[in-house]
Coordinates of C-alpha atoms in Angstrom, one line a residue:
M1 CA -0.1 0.2 0.3
R2 CA 2.7 2.5 0.1
V3 CA 4.4 1.6 -3.5
A4 CA 0.5 2.5 -4.2
R5 CA 0.6 6.1 -2.3
A6 CA 4.1 7.0 -3.2
A7 CA 2.2 6.4 -7.2
R8 CA -0.4 8.4 -7.0
R9 CA 2.1 11.4 -5.7
F10 CA 4.3 10.7 -8.7
V11 CA 1.9 10.5 -10.9
P12 CA 1.7 14.4 -11.2
V13 CA 5.2 14.5 -10.8
L14 CA 5.8 12.2 -13.3
V15 CA 2.8 14.0 -15.8
A16 CA 4.7 17.1 -15.0
V17 CA 8.2 15.2 -16.8
L18 CA 5.4 14.4 -20.6
G19 CA 5.4 18.4 -20.4
L20 CA 8.4 19.0 -20.6
S21 CA 9.6 16.2 -23.0
M22 CA 7.1 17.1 -25.8
A23 CA 8.1 20.9 -25.6
V24 CA 11.2 20.6 -25.5
G25 CA 10.4 17.8 -28.4
A26 CA 8.3 20.4 -30.5
A27 CA 11.3 22.4 -30.6
A28 CA 13.3 20.7 -32.5
A29 CA 11.0 19.6 -35.3
S30 CA 13.6 21.4 -38.3
A31 CA 16.2 19.1 -36.9
H32 CA 19.0 17.8 -38.4
A33 CA 20.9 20.5 -39.9
S34 CA 22.1 20.5 -43.4
L35 CA 24.5 23.7 -44.4
D36 CA 22.3 25.5 -47.3
D37 CA 24.8 29.1 -47.7
A38 CA 27.7 30.3 -46.8
S39 CA 28.9 33.4 -46.7
P40 CA 31.8 34.0 -48.2
R41 CA 30.6 31.2 -50.9
A42 CA 32.6 27.7 -51.7
G43 CA 34.2 29.0 -54.8
A44 CA 33.9 32.4 -54.4
V45 CA 36.7 34.6 -56.1
L46 CA 36.9 37.7 -54.1
E47 CA 39.1 40.7 -54.3
G48 CA 40.2 40.8 -50.6
P49 CA 40.0 39.4 -47.9
P50 CA 36.4 39.3 -45.6
V51 CA 36.3 40.0 -42.3
E52 CA 33.1 37.3 -41.2
V53 CA 32.9 33.8 -41.9
V54 CA 29.7 33.1 -42.2
L55 CA 27.6 29.7 -42.2
D56 CA 23.5 29.7 -42.8
F57 CA 21.8 26.0 -41.9
D58 CA 18.2 25.0 -43.1
S59 CA 17.9 24.6 -39.2
E60 CA 18.7 25.5 -35.7
V61 CA 22.1 24.6 -34.3
V62 CA 23.9 24.8 -31.5
Q63 CA 25.9 27.6 -31.5
Q64 CA 28.2 26.3 -28.1
L65 CA 29.0 23.1 -30.0
T66 CA 29.5 24.9 -33.4
G67 CA 33.3 24.5 -34.6
L68 CA 35.5 25.8 -37.2
R69 CA 38.3 26.9 -38.3
L70 CA 39.7 29.0 -41.8
L71 CA 42.8 27.3 -43.0
D72 CA 45.6 28.4 -45.8
A73 CA 46.9 26.6 -48.7
T74 CA 49.1 25.3 -46.7
G75 CA 47.1 23.9 -44.2
A76 CA 48.1 26.5 -41.6
D77 CA 45.5 28.2 -38.7
V78 CA 43.9 31.6 -40.6
L79 CA 43.3 33.7 -36.4
L80 CA 39.4 34.2 -35.7
N81 CA 38.0 35.2 -33.2
A82 CA 34.9 33.1 -31.1
P83 CA 32.0 32.8 -32.9
L84 CA 28.8 35.5 -32.1
D85 CA 25.7 35.2 -30.4
T86 CA 23.4 35.4 -33.3
P87 CA 19.2 35.0 -32.7
D88 CA 19.2 33.7 -35.2
R89 CA 19.8 30.3 -34.5
T90 CA 20.4 28.8 -38.1
Q91 CA 23.2 30.7 -37.9
V92 CA 26.6 31.0 -37.2
V93 CA 29.2 34.2 -37.9
V94 CA 32.5 33.8 -37.0
P95 CA 34.9 36.7 -37.7
L96 CA 38.3 36.8 -39.0
R97 CA 41.3 38.6 -35.5
N98 CA 42.2 39.9 -38.5
P99 CA 42.0 39.9 -42.1
E100 CA 43.6 42.8 -43.5
D101 CA 46.3 40.9 -43.2
V102 CA 44.9 37.8 -44.4
P103 CA 47.1 37.8 -48.0
A104 CA 45.7 36.2 -51.4
G105 CA 44.8 32.5 -52.2
V106 CA 43.0 29.4 -51.9
Y107 CA 41.2 29.3 -48.1
V108 CA 39.5 25.9 -46.9
V109 CA 36.7 26.9 -44.6
R110 CA 35.4 23.6 -42.1
Y111 CA 32.5 24.0 -40.2
R112 CA 31.4 21.0 -37.2
V113 CA 27.6 22.1 -35.5
T114 CA 25.1 20.4 -34.3
S115 CA 21.4 20.0 -34.6
V116 CA 19.3 20.4 -31.5
D117 CA 18.6 16.3 -32.3
S118 CA 21.6 15.9 -31.4
H119 CA 23.8 15.0 -34.8
V120 CA 26.7 16.2 -35.7
M121 CA 27.2 17.1 -39.1
H122 CA 31.3 17.9 -41.0
G123 CA 31.9 19.9 -43.8
A124 CA 34.7 21.8 -45.5
F125 CA 34.6 24.6 -48.6
T126 CA 36.8 26.7 -50.7
F127 CA 37.3 30.3 -51.6
Q128 CA 40.2 32.5 -52.7
V129 CA 41.3 35.6 -52.1
G130 CA 42.7 37.8 -55.7
A131 CA 42.1 37.1 -59.0
A132 CA 44.9 35.0 -60.4
V133 CA 43.9 31.7 -61.6
R134 CA 44.3 28.7 -58.6
D135 CA 43.3 25.2 -58.5
Q136 CA 40.5 25.4 -55.3
R137 CA 39.9 21.6 -55.2
A138 CA 43.5 20.3 -55.3
V139 CA 43.8 22.9 -52.0
L140 CA 40.9 20.7 -50.9
E141 CA 42.2 17.7 -51.1
S142 CA 45.8 18.8 -49.6
V143 CA 44.5 20.1 -46.5
G144 CA 41.9 17.1 -46.2
A145 CA 38.1 18.3 -45.2
G146 CA 38.2 17.3 -41.4
G147 CA 35.7 14.4 -40.0
A148 CA 34.0 12.8 -36.7
S149 CA 35.9 10.0 -34.8
P150 CA 34.7 7.2 -37.2
A151 CA 35.3 5.0 -33.7
L152 CA 33.3 7.2 -31.7
E153 CA 30.6 7.2 -33.7
W154 CA 30.6 3.9 -33.3
V155 CA 30.6 4.0 -29.8
I156 CA 27.5 6.1 -30.0
G157 CA 25.8 3.3 -32.3
A158 CA 25.8 0.9 -29.7
L159 CA 25.0 3.4 -26.6
R160 CA 22.1 3.6 -28.4
L161 CA 21.5 0.2 -28.8
V162 CA 21.4 -0.1 -25.6
A163 CA 20.0 2.3 -24.5
L164 CA 17.1 0.9 -26.0
A165 CA 17.2 -2.6 -25.2
G166 CA 17.0 -0.8 -21.5
F167 CA 14.1 1.0 -22.2
S168 CA 12.6 -2.3 -24.2
L169 CA 13.0 -4.8 -20.9
F170 CA 11.8 -2.3 -19.5
V171 CA 8.3 -2.5 -20.6
G172 CA 7.9 -6.1 -21.1
T173 CA 8.5 -6.6 -17.9
G174 CA 5.3 -4.5 -16.9
V175 CA 3.3 -5.1 -19.6
L176 CA 3.8 -9.3 -18.4
A177 CA 3.4 -7.7 -14.7
A178 CA 0.0 -6.2 -15.6
V179 CA -1.1 -9.4 -17.7
A180 CA -0.2 -11.7 -15.1
A181 CA -1.6 -9.2 -12.3
G182 CA -4.6 -9.4 -13.9
A183 CA -5.0 -13.4 -14.2
S184 CA -7.5 -14.7 -11.7
G185 CA -4.3 -16.7 -9.6
G186 CA -2.5 -13.7 -9.5
M187 CA 1.4 -14.4 -9.8
S188 CA 2.8 -17.3 -8.2
V189 CA 7.1 -15.8 -5.4
R190 CA 9.0 -16.6 -8.0
Q191 CA 7.6 -15.6 -11.0
R192 CA 7.4 -12.0 -9.3
L193 CA 11.2 -12.5 -8.4
H194 CA 11.7 -13.2 -11.9
L195 CA 10.0 -9.7 -13.0
T196 CA 11.5 -7.7 -11.2
H197 CA 15.1 -9.0 -11.7
T198 CA 14.8 -7.9 -15.2
G199 CA 12.7 -4.7 -14.1
W200 CA 16.3 -3.6 -12.2
A201 CA 18.3 -4.8 -15.0
A202 CA 16.5 -3.0 -16.7
V203 CA 16.7 0.3 -14.6
A204 CA 20.2 -0.6 -14.5
I205 CA 20.7 -0.9 -18.5
A206 CA 18.9 2.5 -19.2
A207 CA 20.7 4.3 -16.6
V208 CA 24.4 3.4 -17.4
S209 CA 23.9 3.6 -21.2
T210 CA 21.7 7.0 -20.9
V211 CA 24.8 8.3 -19.0
L212 CA 27.6 7.4 -21.4
L213 CA 25.5 8.1 -24.3
L214 CA 25.3 11.7 -23.5
A215 CA 29.4 11.4 -22.9
A216 CA 29.7 9.7 -26.0
Q217 CA 27.2 12.9 -27.8
A218 CA 28.9 15.4 -25.7
A219 CA 32.8 14.4 -26.6
H220 CA 31.2 14.3 -29.9
S221 CA 30.2 17.4 -30.9
A222 CA 32.6 18.8 -29.5
G223 CA 34.9 17.4 -32.3
F224 CA 37.0 15.1 -30.0
G225 CA 37.7 11.0 -29.9
L226 CA 37.5 8.4 -28.0
G227 CA 39.5 9.9 -25.1
G228 CA 36.5 13.1 -25.6
I229 CA 34.0 11.0 -23.1
A230 CA 35.6 11.6 -19.9
D231 CA 36.0 15.3 -21.3
V232 CA 33.8 17.1 -18.4
S233 CA 34.3 20.9 -19.9
A234 CA 32.4 19.1 -23.3
W235 CA 29.8 17.6 -20.7
S236 CA 28.8 20.8 -19.2
D237 CA 28.3 22.5 -23.0
A238 CA 26.5 19.7 -24.5
A239 CA 23.9 19.3 -21.0
P240 CA 22.2 22.6 -21.4
A241 CA 20.6 21.6 -25.9
R242 CA 18.0 19.6 -26.5
F243 CA 19.0 16.5 -26.5
G244 CA 20.8 17.3 -23.7
I245 CA 18.6 17.9 -21.9
A246 CA 16.2 15.4 -23.3
L247 CA 19.0 12.4 -22.0
L248 CA 18.5 13.9 -19.0
V249 CA 15.2 14.4 -18.6
R250 CA 14.8 10.0 -19.3
L251 CA 17.6 10.4 -16.1
V252 CA 15.1 11.3 -14.1
L253 CA 12.4 8.6 -15.1
V254 CA 14.4 5.9 -15.0
A255 CA 15.1 6.4 -11.3
F256 CA 11.0 7.1 -11.6
C257 CA 11.3 3.5 -13.3
G258 CA 12.6 2.2 -10.0
L259 CA 9.1 2.9 -8.3
V260 CA 7.9 1.2 -10.5
V261 CA 9.9 -2.3 -10.2
G262 CA 9.9 -2.5 -6.3
G263 CA 6.5 -2.2 -6.9
V264 CA 5.7 -5.3 -9.4
G265 CA 3.6 -7.0 -7.0
L266 CA 0.6 -4.4 -7.3
A267 CA 0.9 -4.4 -10.9
G268 CA -2.7 -5.5 -11.1
G269 CA -3.4 -1.7 -9.2
A270 CA -4.9 0.5 -10.9
A271 CA -2.7 3.1 -10.2
W272 CA 0.8 1.1 -10.9
R273 CA -0.7 0.7 -13.6
A274 CA -0.8 4.3 -14.4
T275 CA 2.4 5.2 -13.2
F276 CA 3.9 2.3 -15.7
A277 CA 1.7 3.6 -19.1
V278 CA 3.1 7.5 -17.8
L279 CA 6.8 6.5 -17.9
V280 CA 6.6 4.3 -20.4
V281 CA 5.6 7.6 -22.9
C282 CA 7.5 10.5 -21.7
L283 CA 10.2 7.4 -22.1
A284 CA 9.8 7.0 -25.8
V285 CA 9.0 10.6 -25.8
T286 CA 13.1 11.6 -24.8
F287 CA 14.2 8.6 -27.1
G288 CA 12.3 10.7 -30.5
L289 CA 13.4 13.5 -29.6
S290 CA 18.0 11.6 -31.0
G291 CA 16.7 11.1 -34.1
H292 CA 14.7 11.8 -36.7
P293 CA 11.2 12.3 -36.0
G294 CA 10.8 15.8 -35.8
T295 CA 13.2 16.2 -39.4
G296 CA 11.7 16.9 -42.6
R297 CA 8.3 16.8 -43.9
L298 CA 5.6 16.9 -41.1
P299 CA 7.0 17.1 -38.2
A300 CA 4.5 16.7 -35.5
L301 CA 3.4 13.6 -37.7
G302 CA 7.0 11.6 -37.9
L303 CA 6.7 12.4 -33.8
L304 CA 3.9 10.3 -33.5
L305 CA 4.9 8.0 -35.5
D306 CA 8.2 7.3 -33.8
G307 CA 5.6 7.2 -30.4
F308 CA 3.6 4.0 -31.6
H309 CA 7.1 2.7 -33.9
L310 CA 8.9 2.8 -30.1
L311 CA 6.5 1.8 -28.2
A312 CA 5.6 -1.7 -30.6
A313 CA 9.2 -2.6 -30.8
A314 CA 9.8 -2.5 -26.7
L315 CA 6.3 -4.5 -26.2
W316 CA 8.2 -6.9 -29.3
V317 CA 11.1 -6.9 -28.5
G318 CA 10.8 -6.7 -24.6
G319 CA 8.0 -8.9 -24.1
L320 CA 10.1 -11.6 -25.9
G321 CA 13.2 -11.2 -23.6
V322 CA 11.6 -11.5 -20.8
V323 CA 9.8 -14.7 -21.2
L324 CA 12.7 -16.4 -22.8
L325 CA 15.2 -15.1 -20.0
G326 CA 12.4 -16.7 -17.8
R327 CA 11.4 -19.8 -20.3
R328 CA 10.9 -21.1 -16.9
T329 CA 9.1 -20.0 -15.5
W330 CA 6.5 -18.4 -18.1
L331 CA 7.1 -21.8 -21.1
G332 CA 5.5 -24.7 -19.8
G333 CA 8.0 -24.8 -15.7
G334 CA 5.2 -22.4 -13.5
E335 CA 3.1 -25.8 -13.2
A336 CA 6.0 -28.0 -12.5
D337 CA 7.1 -25.4 -10.5
A338 CA 3.7 -25.2 -8.3
G339 CA 3.2 -28.7 -8.0
A340 CA 6.6 -29.3 -6.5
E341 CA 5.7 -26.5 -3.9
A342 CA 2.3 -28.3 -4.0
D343 CA 4.1 -31.1 -2.7
G344 CA 5.8 -30.0 0.3
G345 CA 3.4 -27.2 1.6
A346 CA 0.0 -26.7 2.6
G347 CA -2.8 -28.2 0.6
T348 CA -4.9 -24.8 0.5
D349 CA -1.8 -22.9 -0.3
A350 CA -0.3 -24.8 -2.5
G351 CA -3.2 -25.7 -4.9
A352 CA -3.8 -21.8 -5.0
E353 CA 0.6 -21.6 -6.0
T354 CA -0.1 -23.9 -8.7
D355 CA -3.4 -22.4 -10.7
A356 CA -1.2 -19.1 -9.8
G357 CA 1.7 -20.9 -12.1
A358 CA -1.2 -21.9 -14.7
E359 CA -3.0 -18.9 -14.8
T360 CA 0.6 -17.2 -15.1
D361 CA 1.5 -19.5 -17.8
A362 CA -1.2 -18.5 -20.0
A363 CA -0.5 -14.8 -19.5
A364 CA 2.7 -15.0 -21.0
M365 CA 1.3 -17.2 -23.6
R366 CA -1.7 -14.5 -24.3
L367 CA 1.3 -11.7 -24.2
V368 CA 3.1 -13.3 -26.8
T369 CA 0.8 -14.0 -28.7
L370 CA 0.1 -10.1 -29.0
L371 CA 3.4 -10.0 -30.8
P372 CA 2.2 -9.8 -33.8
Y373 CA 0.2 -6.9 -34.0
A374 CA 3.1 -5.2 -32.3
V375 CA 5.5 -6.4 -35.1
A376 CA 3.2 -5.2 -38.7
V377 CA 2.8 -1.8 -36.2
L378 CA 6.2 -1.2 -36.2
V379 CA 6.3 -2.5 -40.1
L380 CA 4.3 0.1 -41.1
T381 CA 5.0 3.1 -38.5
G382 CA 8.9 2.2 -39.8
A383 CA 7.7 2.9 -43.5
A384 CA 5.6 5.0 -43.3
Q385 CA 8.6 7.7 -41.0
S386 CA 11.4 6.7 -43.6
W387 CA 9.0 7.0 -46.5
R388 CA 7.5 10.3 -44.7
L389 CA 12.3 11.2 -44.7
V390 CA 13.0 10.4 -48.2
R391 CA 10.2 11.7 -50.0
S392 CA 10.6 9.2 -53.0
V393 CA 12.2 5.6 -53.5
S394 CA 14.7 7.7 -56.1
A395 CA 16.4 9.2 -52.7
L396 CA 17.3 5.7 -51.3
D397 CA 19.3 4.8 -54.1
G398 CA 22.7 5.3 -54.1
T399 CA 22.3 6.3 -50.2
T400 CA 23.8 5.0 -47.2
F401 CA 20.4 5.9 -45.2
G402 CA 18.1 3.4 -48.4
G403 CA 21.0 0.8 -48.5
V404 CA 19.8 0.4 -44.5
F405 CA 16.6 0.9 -44.4
V406 CA 15.8 -1.7 -47.4
G407 CA 17.6 -4.0 -45.1
K408 CA 15.6 -3.4 -41.8
M409 CA 12.7 -3.7 -44.8
A410 CA 14.2 -7.3 -46.0
I411 CA 14.4 -7.9 -42.0
S412 CA 10.4 -7.2 -41.1
V413 CA 9.2 -10.2 -43.9
L414 CA 11.5 -12.4 -42.6
V415 CA 10.0 -11.2 -38.8
V416 CA 6.9 -11.6 -39.7
V417 CA 7.3 -15.1 -41.6
V418 CA 9.1 -16.1 -38.1
V419 CA 6.0 -14.6 -35.9
I420 CA 3.4 -16.1 -38.2
A421 CA 4.8 -19.7 -37.6
A422 CA 5.4 -18.8 -33.7
S423 CA 1.6 -17.8 -33.0
A424 CA 0.6 -20.9 -35.3
A425 CA 2.5 -23.0 -32.6
I426 CA 1.5 -21.3 -29.6
R427 CA -1.7 -22.0 -30.7
R428 CA -1.8 -26.2 -31.6
S429 CA 1.0 -26.0 -27.7
T430 CA 4.4 -27.0 -29.6
L431 CA 6.2 -25.8 -26.9
L432 CA 9.4 -27.3 -28.3
P433 CA 8.6 -25.4 -31.6
A434 CA 7.4 -22.5 -30.1
R435 CA 10.4 -21.6 -28.3
R436 CA 12.9 -21.5 -30.9
L437 CA 10.8 -20.2 -33.0
L438 CA 10.4 -17.2 -29.9
V439 CA 14.4 -17.3 -30.1
A440 CA 15.0 -17.1 -33.6
H441 CA 12.0 -14.3 -32.8
A442 CA 13.6 -12.8 -30.2
V443 CA 17.3 -12.5 -32.8
L444 CA 15.7 -11.5 -35.5
G445 CA 14.3 -8.2 -33.3
V446 CA 17.9 -7.0 -32.1
V447 CA 18.8 -7.3 -35.7
A448 CA 16.0 -4.8 -36.1
M449 CA 16.4 -3.0 -33.5
G450 CA 20.2 -2.8 -34.1
V451 CA 19.8 -1.2 -37.7
S452 CA 17.3 1.3 -36.2
A453 CA 19.7 2.0 -33.7
G454 CA 22.3 2.2 -36.4
L455 CA 19.1 4.8 -39.5
V456 CA 19.7 6.9 -36.5
G457 CA 22.6 8.0 -37.0
L458 CA 22.3 8.5 -40.2
N459 CA 21.2 11.2 -41.7
P460 CA 18.3 10.5 -44.4
D461 CA 18.9 13.9 -46.8
E462 CA 22.8 12.7 -47.4
R463 CA 24.0 15.9 -49.4
G464 CA 27.6 17.1 -49.2
P465 CA 28.9 20.5 -48.3
L466 CA 28.9 22.8 -50.6
Q467 CA 31.1 22.7 -54.1
P468 CA 31.5 24.6 -56.8
A469 CA 32.0 23.6 -60.4
A470 CA 35.1 24.3 -61.3
V471 CA 37.0 24.4 -64.4
S472 CA 39.6 24.8 -66.8
V473 CA 40.2 25.5 -70.6
Q474 CA 43.1 26.7 -72.1
Q475 CA 43.8 27.9 -75.5
G476 CA 47.3 28.6 -76.3
T477 CA 48.9 30.7 -74.1
L478 CA 44.9 32.4 -72.9
S479 CA 44.4 30.1 -69.1
V480 CA 40.2 30.4 -68.5
S481 CA 39.2 29.1 -65.4
L482 CA 35.5 28.9 -64.8
V483 CA 34.0 28.2 -60.4
V484 CA 29.9 28.2 -60.4
T485 CA 28.7 27.8 -57.1
P486 CA 27.3 26.7 -55.5
A487 CA 26.7 24.1 -58.9
V488 CA 23.2 23.0 -57.4
E489 CA 19.5 23.5 -59.0
G490 CA 18.9 26.9 -58.2
A491 CA 20.5 30.4 -58.1
N492 CA 24.0 30.0 -58.4
D493 CA 27.3 32.6 -59.1
F494 CA 29.5 33.1 -61.9
H495 CA 33.3 33.1 -61.4
L496 CA 35.9 33.7 -64.6
V497 CA 38.9 34.7 -64.5
V498 CA 41.2 34.8 -67.8
D499 CA 45.0 34.5 -67.7
E500 CA 47.8 35.9 -70.0
S501 CA 51.0 35.2 -70.3
D502 CA 52.6 36.7 -72.8
A503 CA 49.2 39.0 -72.4
V504 CA 50.6 42.1 -70.8
T505 CA 46.8 44.5 -70.4
P506 CA 44.4 43.4 -69.0
T507 CA 41.4 41.7 -71.9
A508 CA 38.6 44.0 -73.0
E509 CA 36.3 42.0 -72.0
A510 CA 34.3 38.3 -71.6
R511 CA 30.5 36.9 -72.4
L512 CA 29.7 33.9 -71.3
S513 CA 26.5 31.8 -72.4
I514 CA 25.6 28.3 -70.7
S515 CA 22.9 25.9 -73.3
R516 CA 21.7 21.4 -72.2
P517 CA 20.6 20.6 -76.1
E518 CA 19.7 17.1 -75.2
A519 CA 16.6 19.0 -72.6
G520 CA 16.1 21.3 -75.0
I521 CA 17.7 24.5 -73.1
S522 CA 19.4 26.7 -75.9
E523 CA 22.4 29.2 -75.3
V524 CA 21.2 31.3 -72.5
S525 CA 23.7 34.4 -72.4
I526 CA 24.8 35.2 -69.1
P527 CA 25.6 38.4 -68.4
L528 CA 29.1 38.8 -66.6
A529 CA 30.5 42.4 -65.3
P530 CA 34.3 43.7 -64.5
D531 CA 34.9 42.4 -60.9
G532 CA 38.6 43.0 -61.4
P533 CA 41.8 43.1 -63.7
N534 CA 40.3 39.5 -65.8
H535 CA 38.2 38.6 -63.3
Y536 CA 34.4 38.7 -64.0
S537 CA 31.1 37.9 -62.5
A538 CA 27.6 37.5 -62.5
Y539 CA 25.5 36.2 -59.2
G540 CA 22.4 35.3 -58.8
V541 CA 22.1 33.6 -61.9
S542 CA 18.5 31.4 -62.1
I543 CA 20.3 27.0 -63.6
P544 CA 16.8 25.5 -63.7
Q545 CA 17.4 22.7 -64.0
A546 CA 20.6 19.8 -63.1
G547 CA 22.6 17.6 -65.6
T548 CA 25.2 18.8 -67.3
W549 CA 25.3 22.1 -69.1
Q550 CA 27.8 23.2 -72.0
V551 CA 30.1 26.3 -71.7
T552 CA 30.8 28.5 -74.5
I553 CA 32.9 31.0 -73.0
E554 CA 34.0 34.5 -75.7
V555 CA 37.2 36.8 -74.3
D556 CA 38.5 39.4 -76.2
R557 CA 42.1 40.1 -76.3
A558 CA 44.4 43.0 -76.0
D559 CA 45.1 43.0 -79.4
G560 CA 41.8 42.9 -80.7
T561 CA 41.3 39.7 -81.7
T562 CA 38.4 36.6 -80.1
A563 CA 38.9 33.7 -78.2
T564 CA 36.2 31.1 -78.4
L565 CA 36.8 28.4 -75.5
S566 CA 34.1 25.1 -74.8
T567 CA 33.5 23.3 -71.3
S568 CA 30.8 21.7 -69.6
V569 CA 30.3 21.9 -66.1
R570 CA 27.8 19.4 -63.7
I571 CA 24.6 20.5 -61.3
A572 CA 23.7 19.1 -58.8
G573 CA 19.7 18.5 -58.1

């Protein structure tokens, strides 16, 4: 009764925690940032050095977890000031400390940002100061684009899987306890002990994995390797971020889970069941905040789908896990054990214990027969969620996210077959085949959960960092370099730099036109304006579609002759 009274007191607290979690979830509705634009733009050719580097993302980033470096062609750092605290959380602004000391040359911008759903995005692009013809792509390859620690990313994926396993085990324990407690004979002492042990194991797994996940995510966001997990300063930077708040809320909820586990014998009561239900929903929300549900189209629908998906997975894997971990208790062992107790104890109590054991076995079987419905919800919501993110079959082709998603759907087909076979075996009371099928069932469940944890760490929108299309063509002593940035469908900037080794005076004029005959697009003239000696530019030129475009360049030389050069550029979608 004390536990029941305590549960009633804590339910309002848990409801408040759920509200906080939902508020964080609503704020994270535009997570998983990708770089949309930059100043200087990728591939830009500037007459003088910039005073600041500005990065614009398509959604909010955690500004205190931003890292940016500006490197020259030798890989040496250009001194920068601290990022500015701007009201626009989709923008990062980093001033140069001494812009007047930046000489002409090619520069590499390396950035690392953390989106509000904890995903760390790395990238790099180049720009140049001065109009001389330079190979920006070669400089980027030489200096390097940087990147994350693969080992740390694997650790984060493993910790996500362990956290999901702990949550699932807790859900399975609670659901089985509620079903068994509702049976006519209640739970036997042995079965109550088993549920208590698995419940405490679930709490321990969830608590430890959540703490380690927060530390690993903090190190990842700070650009550290595995050794950075122990860096307390990184923890303090990550804790105020939305994903940090979600993980801390999860820790509080896990502490409340101990209340439910300690009172598992009261699983038949309304207060216990209400507390368990609120805890499970709150925990599911915190998991949703660290993945893709708040990204892409219809983020509210994404959060709803993710909630049902996670709860179905937890019931499936957790329910199977609890039954198989206590297979002697739940799969045919209950009656024998209860009978042994009956032989050694008083008649009335032993008989009640026998009935309780038999009823609890039946309750476990009823739980197992619910699993096909959980798997159906799991498959449907998982497919809908992934489709919401990728939007088309073509988006799955050639992407890591698409490959993992297709693999997960193949596993889902196997799961459906095994579920049907296991349910049929249980209905026929063929216990040994049922046990084997349930083991196969559980193995497939763990594999599917591992694939899901991997999908959480992947970006469904695999756009690479902004990189220009850069080409150079030569005719005799005349060399022309063309840079189109960002070289994607829509608005683009054109930079044309002319270099002629024998020329004493600048070129008189340059003209540029593009065409795409295979798409029925005839030659379109691009108006160029002088942007310095032998440097011509056009800004905000709209390119209507992706593909390979033919380019014609005409240069009026100082001696009165005109040179015509042809090349092509690739525009991404």
